[in-house]
Short mmCIF file of C-alpha atoms in Angstrom, two decimals:
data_model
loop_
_atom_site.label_atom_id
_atom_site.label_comp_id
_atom_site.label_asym_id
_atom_site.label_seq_id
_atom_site.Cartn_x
_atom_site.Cartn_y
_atom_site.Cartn_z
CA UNK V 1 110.31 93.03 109.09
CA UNK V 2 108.41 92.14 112.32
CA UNK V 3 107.28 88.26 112.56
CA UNK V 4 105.52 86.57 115.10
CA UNK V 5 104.40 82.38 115.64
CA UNK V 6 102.35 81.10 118.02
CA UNK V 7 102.42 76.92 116.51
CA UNK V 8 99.79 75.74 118.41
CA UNK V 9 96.47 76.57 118.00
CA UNK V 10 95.11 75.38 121.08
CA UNK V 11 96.58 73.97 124.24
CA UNK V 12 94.64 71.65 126.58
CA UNK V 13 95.54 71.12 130.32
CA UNK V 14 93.97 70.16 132.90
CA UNK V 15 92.87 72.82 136.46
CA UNK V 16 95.60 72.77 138.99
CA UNK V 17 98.76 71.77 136.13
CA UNK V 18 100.82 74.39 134.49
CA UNK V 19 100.21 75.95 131.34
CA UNK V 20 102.83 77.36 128.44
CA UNK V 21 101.35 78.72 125.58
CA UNK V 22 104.04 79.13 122.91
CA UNK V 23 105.56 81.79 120.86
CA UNK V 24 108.43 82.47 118.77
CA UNK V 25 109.03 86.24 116.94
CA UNK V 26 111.88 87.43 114.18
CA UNK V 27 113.09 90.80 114.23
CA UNK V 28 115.93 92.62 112.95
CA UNK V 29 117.19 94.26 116.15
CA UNK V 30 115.89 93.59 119.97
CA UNK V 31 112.62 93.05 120.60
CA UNK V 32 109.35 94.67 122.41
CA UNK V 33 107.25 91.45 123.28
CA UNK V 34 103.73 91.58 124.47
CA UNK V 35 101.36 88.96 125.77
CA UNK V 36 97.03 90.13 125.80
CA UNK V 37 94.37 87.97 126.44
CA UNK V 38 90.71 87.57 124.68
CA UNK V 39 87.92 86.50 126.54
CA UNK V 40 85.02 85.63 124.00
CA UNK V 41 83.04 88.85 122.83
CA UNK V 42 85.23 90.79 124.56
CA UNK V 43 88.77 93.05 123.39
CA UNK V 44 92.38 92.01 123.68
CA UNK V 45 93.79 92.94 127.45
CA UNK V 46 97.20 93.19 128.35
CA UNK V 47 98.25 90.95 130.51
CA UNK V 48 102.19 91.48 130.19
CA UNK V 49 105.56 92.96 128.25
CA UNK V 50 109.14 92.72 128.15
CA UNK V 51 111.24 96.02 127.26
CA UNK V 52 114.92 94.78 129.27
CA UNK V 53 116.41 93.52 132.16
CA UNK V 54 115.44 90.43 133.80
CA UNK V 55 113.78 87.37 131.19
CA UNK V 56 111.07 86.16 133.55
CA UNK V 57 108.25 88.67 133.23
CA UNK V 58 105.04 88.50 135.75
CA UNK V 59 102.42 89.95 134.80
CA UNK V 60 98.50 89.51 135.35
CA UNK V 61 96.68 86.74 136.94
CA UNK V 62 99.51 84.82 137.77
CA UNK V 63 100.84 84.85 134.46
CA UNK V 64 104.19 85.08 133.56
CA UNK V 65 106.54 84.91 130.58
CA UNK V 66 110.57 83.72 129.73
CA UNK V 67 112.30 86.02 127.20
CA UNK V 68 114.99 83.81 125.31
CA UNK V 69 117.19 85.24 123.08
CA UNK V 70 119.11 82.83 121.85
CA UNK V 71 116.29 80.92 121.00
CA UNK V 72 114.10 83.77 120.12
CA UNK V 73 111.22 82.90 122.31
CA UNK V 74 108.59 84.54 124.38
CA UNK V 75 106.41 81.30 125.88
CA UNK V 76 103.88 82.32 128.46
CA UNK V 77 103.59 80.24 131.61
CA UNK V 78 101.21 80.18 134.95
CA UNK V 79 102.09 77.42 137.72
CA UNK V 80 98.62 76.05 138.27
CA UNK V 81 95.87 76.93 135.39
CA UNK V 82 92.10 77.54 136.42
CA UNK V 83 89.00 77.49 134.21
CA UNK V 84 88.64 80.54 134.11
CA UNK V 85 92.49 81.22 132.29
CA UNK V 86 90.17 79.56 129.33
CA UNK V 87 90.17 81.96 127.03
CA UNK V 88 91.70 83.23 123.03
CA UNK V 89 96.06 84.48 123.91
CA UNK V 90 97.94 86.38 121.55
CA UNK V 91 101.77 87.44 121.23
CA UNK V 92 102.70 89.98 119.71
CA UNK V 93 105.92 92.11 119.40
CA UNK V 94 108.19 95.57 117.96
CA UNK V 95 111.56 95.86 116.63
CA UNK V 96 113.02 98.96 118.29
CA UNK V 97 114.46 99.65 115.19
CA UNK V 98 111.25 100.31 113.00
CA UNK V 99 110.41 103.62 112.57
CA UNK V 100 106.63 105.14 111.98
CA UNK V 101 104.86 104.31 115.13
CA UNK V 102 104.19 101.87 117.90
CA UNK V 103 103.48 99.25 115.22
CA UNK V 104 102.82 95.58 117.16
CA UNK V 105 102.89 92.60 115.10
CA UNK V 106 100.07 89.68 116.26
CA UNK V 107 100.35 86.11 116.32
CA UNK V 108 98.03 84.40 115.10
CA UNK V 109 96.48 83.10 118.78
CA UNK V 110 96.08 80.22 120.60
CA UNK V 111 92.97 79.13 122.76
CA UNK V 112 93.55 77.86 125.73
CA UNK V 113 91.49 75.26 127.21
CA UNK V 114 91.59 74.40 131.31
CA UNK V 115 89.01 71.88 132.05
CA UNK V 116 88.33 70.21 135.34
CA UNK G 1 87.10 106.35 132.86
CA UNK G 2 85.71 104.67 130.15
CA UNK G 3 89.08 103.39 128.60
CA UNK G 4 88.62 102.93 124.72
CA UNK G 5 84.71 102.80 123.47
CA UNK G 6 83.63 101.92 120.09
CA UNK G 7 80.19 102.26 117.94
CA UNK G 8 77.72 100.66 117.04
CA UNK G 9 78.47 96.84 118.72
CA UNK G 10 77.26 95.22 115.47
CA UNK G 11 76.38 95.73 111.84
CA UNK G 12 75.10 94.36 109.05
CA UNK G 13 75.29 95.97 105.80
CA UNK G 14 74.68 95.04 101.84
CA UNK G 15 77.41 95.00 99.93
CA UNK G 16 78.08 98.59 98.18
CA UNK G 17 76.84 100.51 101.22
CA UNK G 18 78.89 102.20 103.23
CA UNK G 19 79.58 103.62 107.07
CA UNK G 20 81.52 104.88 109.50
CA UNK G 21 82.80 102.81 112.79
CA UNK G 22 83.89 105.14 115.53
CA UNK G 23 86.09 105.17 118.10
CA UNK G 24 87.18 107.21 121.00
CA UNK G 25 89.32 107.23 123.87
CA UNK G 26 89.66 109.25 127.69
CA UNK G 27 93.12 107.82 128.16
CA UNK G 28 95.24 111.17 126.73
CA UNK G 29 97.18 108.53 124.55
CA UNK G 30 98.39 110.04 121.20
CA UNK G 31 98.02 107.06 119.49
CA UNK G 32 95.50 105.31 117.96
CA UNK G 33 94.86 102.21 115.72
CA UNK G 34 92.46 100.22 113.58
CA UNK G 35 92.56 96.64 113.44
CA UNK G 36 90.93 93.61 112.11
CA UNK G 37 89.89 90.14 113.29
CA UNK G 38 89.86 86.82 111.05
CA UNK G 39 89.34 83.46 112.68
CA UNK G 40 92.77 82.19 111.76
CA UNK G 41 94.58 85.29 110.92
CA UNK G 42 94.53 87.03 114.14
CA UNK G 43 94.96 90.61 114.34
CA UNK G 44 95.37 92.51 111.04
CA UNK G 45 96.08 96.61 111.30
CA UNK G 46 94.43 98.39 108.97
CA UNK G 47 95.30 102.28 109.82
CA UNK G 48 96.71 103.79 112.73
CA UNK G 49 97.66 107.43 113.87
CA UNK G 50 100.86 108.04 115.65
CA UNK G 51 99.68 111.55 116.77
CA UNK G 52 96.58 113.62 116.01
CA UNK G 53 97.10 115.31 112.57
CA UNK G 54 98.75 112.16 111.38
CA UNK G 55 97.80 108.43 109.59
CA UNK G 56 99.52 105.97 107.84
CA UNK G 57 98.48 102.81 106.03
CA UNK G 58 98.76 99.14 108.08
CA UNK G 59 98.89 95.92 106.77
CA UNK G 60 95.18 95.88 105.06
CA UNK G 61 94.19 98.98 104.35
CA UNK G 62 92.47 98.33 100.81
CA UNK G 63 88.89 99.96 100.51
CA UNK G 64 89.17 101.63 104.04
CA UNK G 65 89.81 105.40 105.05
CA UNK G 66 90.66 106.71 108.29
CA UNK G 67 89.95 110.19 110.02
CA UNK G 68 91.81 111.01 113.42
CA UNK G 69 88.99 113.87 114.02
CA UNK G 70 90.69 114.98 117.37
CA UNK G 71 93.16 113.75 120.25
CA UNK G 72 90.48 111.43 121.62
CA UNK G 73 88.63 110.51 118.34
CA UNK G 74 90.04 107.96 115.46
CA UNK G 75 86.75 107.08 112.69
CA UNK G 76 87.34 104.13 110.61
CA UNK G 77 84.98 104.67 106.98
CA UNK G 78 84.37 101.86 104.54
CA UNK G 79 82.97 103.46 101.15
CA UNK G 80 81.60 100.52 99.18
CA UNK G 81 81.29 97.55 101.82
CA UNK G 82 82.22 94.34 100.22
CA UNK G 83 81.61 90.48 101.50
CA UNK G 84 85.45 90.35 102.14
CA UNK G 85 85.04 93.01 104.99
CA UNK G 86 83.10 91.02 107.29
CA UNK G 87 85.08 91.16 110.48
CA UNK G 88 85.47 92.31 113.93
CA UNK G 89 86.92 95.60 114.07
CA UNK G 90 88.91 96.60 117.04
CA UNK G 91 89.90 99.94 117.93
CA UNK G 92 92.97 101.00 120.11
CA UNK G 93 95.17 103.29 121.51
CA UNK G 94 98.80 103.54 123.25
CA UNK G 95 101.29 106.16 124.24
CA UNK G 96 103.87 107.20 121.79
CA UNK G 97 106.59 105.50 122.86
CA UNK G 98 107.15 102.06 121.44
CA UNK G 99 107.32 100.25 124.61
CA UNK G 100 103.54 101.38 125.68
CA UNK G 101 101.23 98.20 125.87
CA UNK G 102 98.20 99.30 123.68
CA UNK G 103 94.61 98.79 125.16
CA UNK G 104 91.37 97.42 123.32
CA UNK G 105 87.84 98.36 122.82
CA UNK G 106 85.10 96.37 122.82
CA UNK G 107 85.29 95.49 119.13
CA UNK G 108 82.32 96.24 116.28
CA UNK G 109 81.05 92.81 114.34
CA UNK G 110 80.62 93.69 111.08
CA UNK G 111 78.27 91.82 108.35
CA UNK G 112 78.11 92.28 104.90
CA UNK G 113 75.67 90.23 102.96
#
């Protein structure tokens, strides 16, 4: 089985400090993990994945994310947040070894809050 | 390029009525999915459709039924509407492969009083 955590379920910071939104995932073999982003009314959107290779993954906006294995984590990160980062994240992940389908498994999100 | 579109935007419905949510995509993907949103629970799948011809059952898939109509079409039908199925519903698709990021629509809020 497929688990993701995201513990907090919102993060404050202030414009112009970095940002980590956390998440942690269980799987029984290596990992797919994804990072979207909901702004209110709106769909998720993608904003970045890790498959292999290098941990640090950039993605959209300035966002990035750390893949750590050992401590089976997938925390997002941007260097300097802006108001308009505000918004609903989710994680969300695959085990490469479940069959039937590009199944993702969601966290249960985290809001972020940048305020001036 | 319209990416994934989904109707009607919102609905309200008595309990014991029933309707269809649609969904449709120009993106060639062969996948498709059905999911739920719960404040608290985040996203909850419901059906999806690996390729056309093909569904399985998600998570939640009591007192739903799915139809993948055609490559670009995935219909999401809810026979007897009950309070319990008040929710956004969010449509999506993806490539086959299980590294493919999948991509949103707009979502459908859905009332039932």
């Amino acid at each position: 089985a497929q688990s993701v955590a995201q513990p907090e379920d919102q993060v404050n910071v202030a414009e112009g400090n970095p940002l980590t939104v956390k998440c942690t995932y269980s799987v029984s073999g290596n990992p797919y993990l994804f990072w979207y982003v909901q702004y209110p009314n709106r769909g998720l959107q993608f904003l970045l994945k890790y498959i292999t290779g290098d941990n640090l993954v950039k993605g959209s906006y300035g966002f990035e994310a750390e893949f750590n294995k050992s401590q089976t984590s997938f925390h997002l990160k941007k260097p300097s947040a802006l108001v308009s980062d505000s918004a609903l994240y989710f994680c969300a992940v695959r085990d490469r070894v479940t069959g039937g389908g590009n199944k993702l498994t969601f966290g249960t999100g985290t809001q972020l809050k940048v305020e001036l | 390029n319209a990416g994934v579109t989904q109707t009607p935007k919102f609905q309200v419905l008595k309990t014991g009525q029933s309707m269809t949510l649609q969904c449709a995509q120009d993106m060639n993907h062969n996948s498709m999915y059905w999911y739920r949103q719960d404040p608290g629970m985040g996203l909850r799948l419901i059906y999806y459709s690996a390729s056309e011809g093909t569904t399985d059952k998600g998570e939640v898939p009591n007192g739903y039924n799915v139809s993948r109509l055609n490559k670009r079409e995935f219909s999401l039908r809810l026979e007897s509407a009950a309070p319990s199925q008040t929710s956004v519903y969010f449509c999506a698709s993806s490539e086959m492969t299980d590294r493919s990021e999948q991509f949103f629509g707009p979502g459908t809020r859905l009332t039932v009083l």
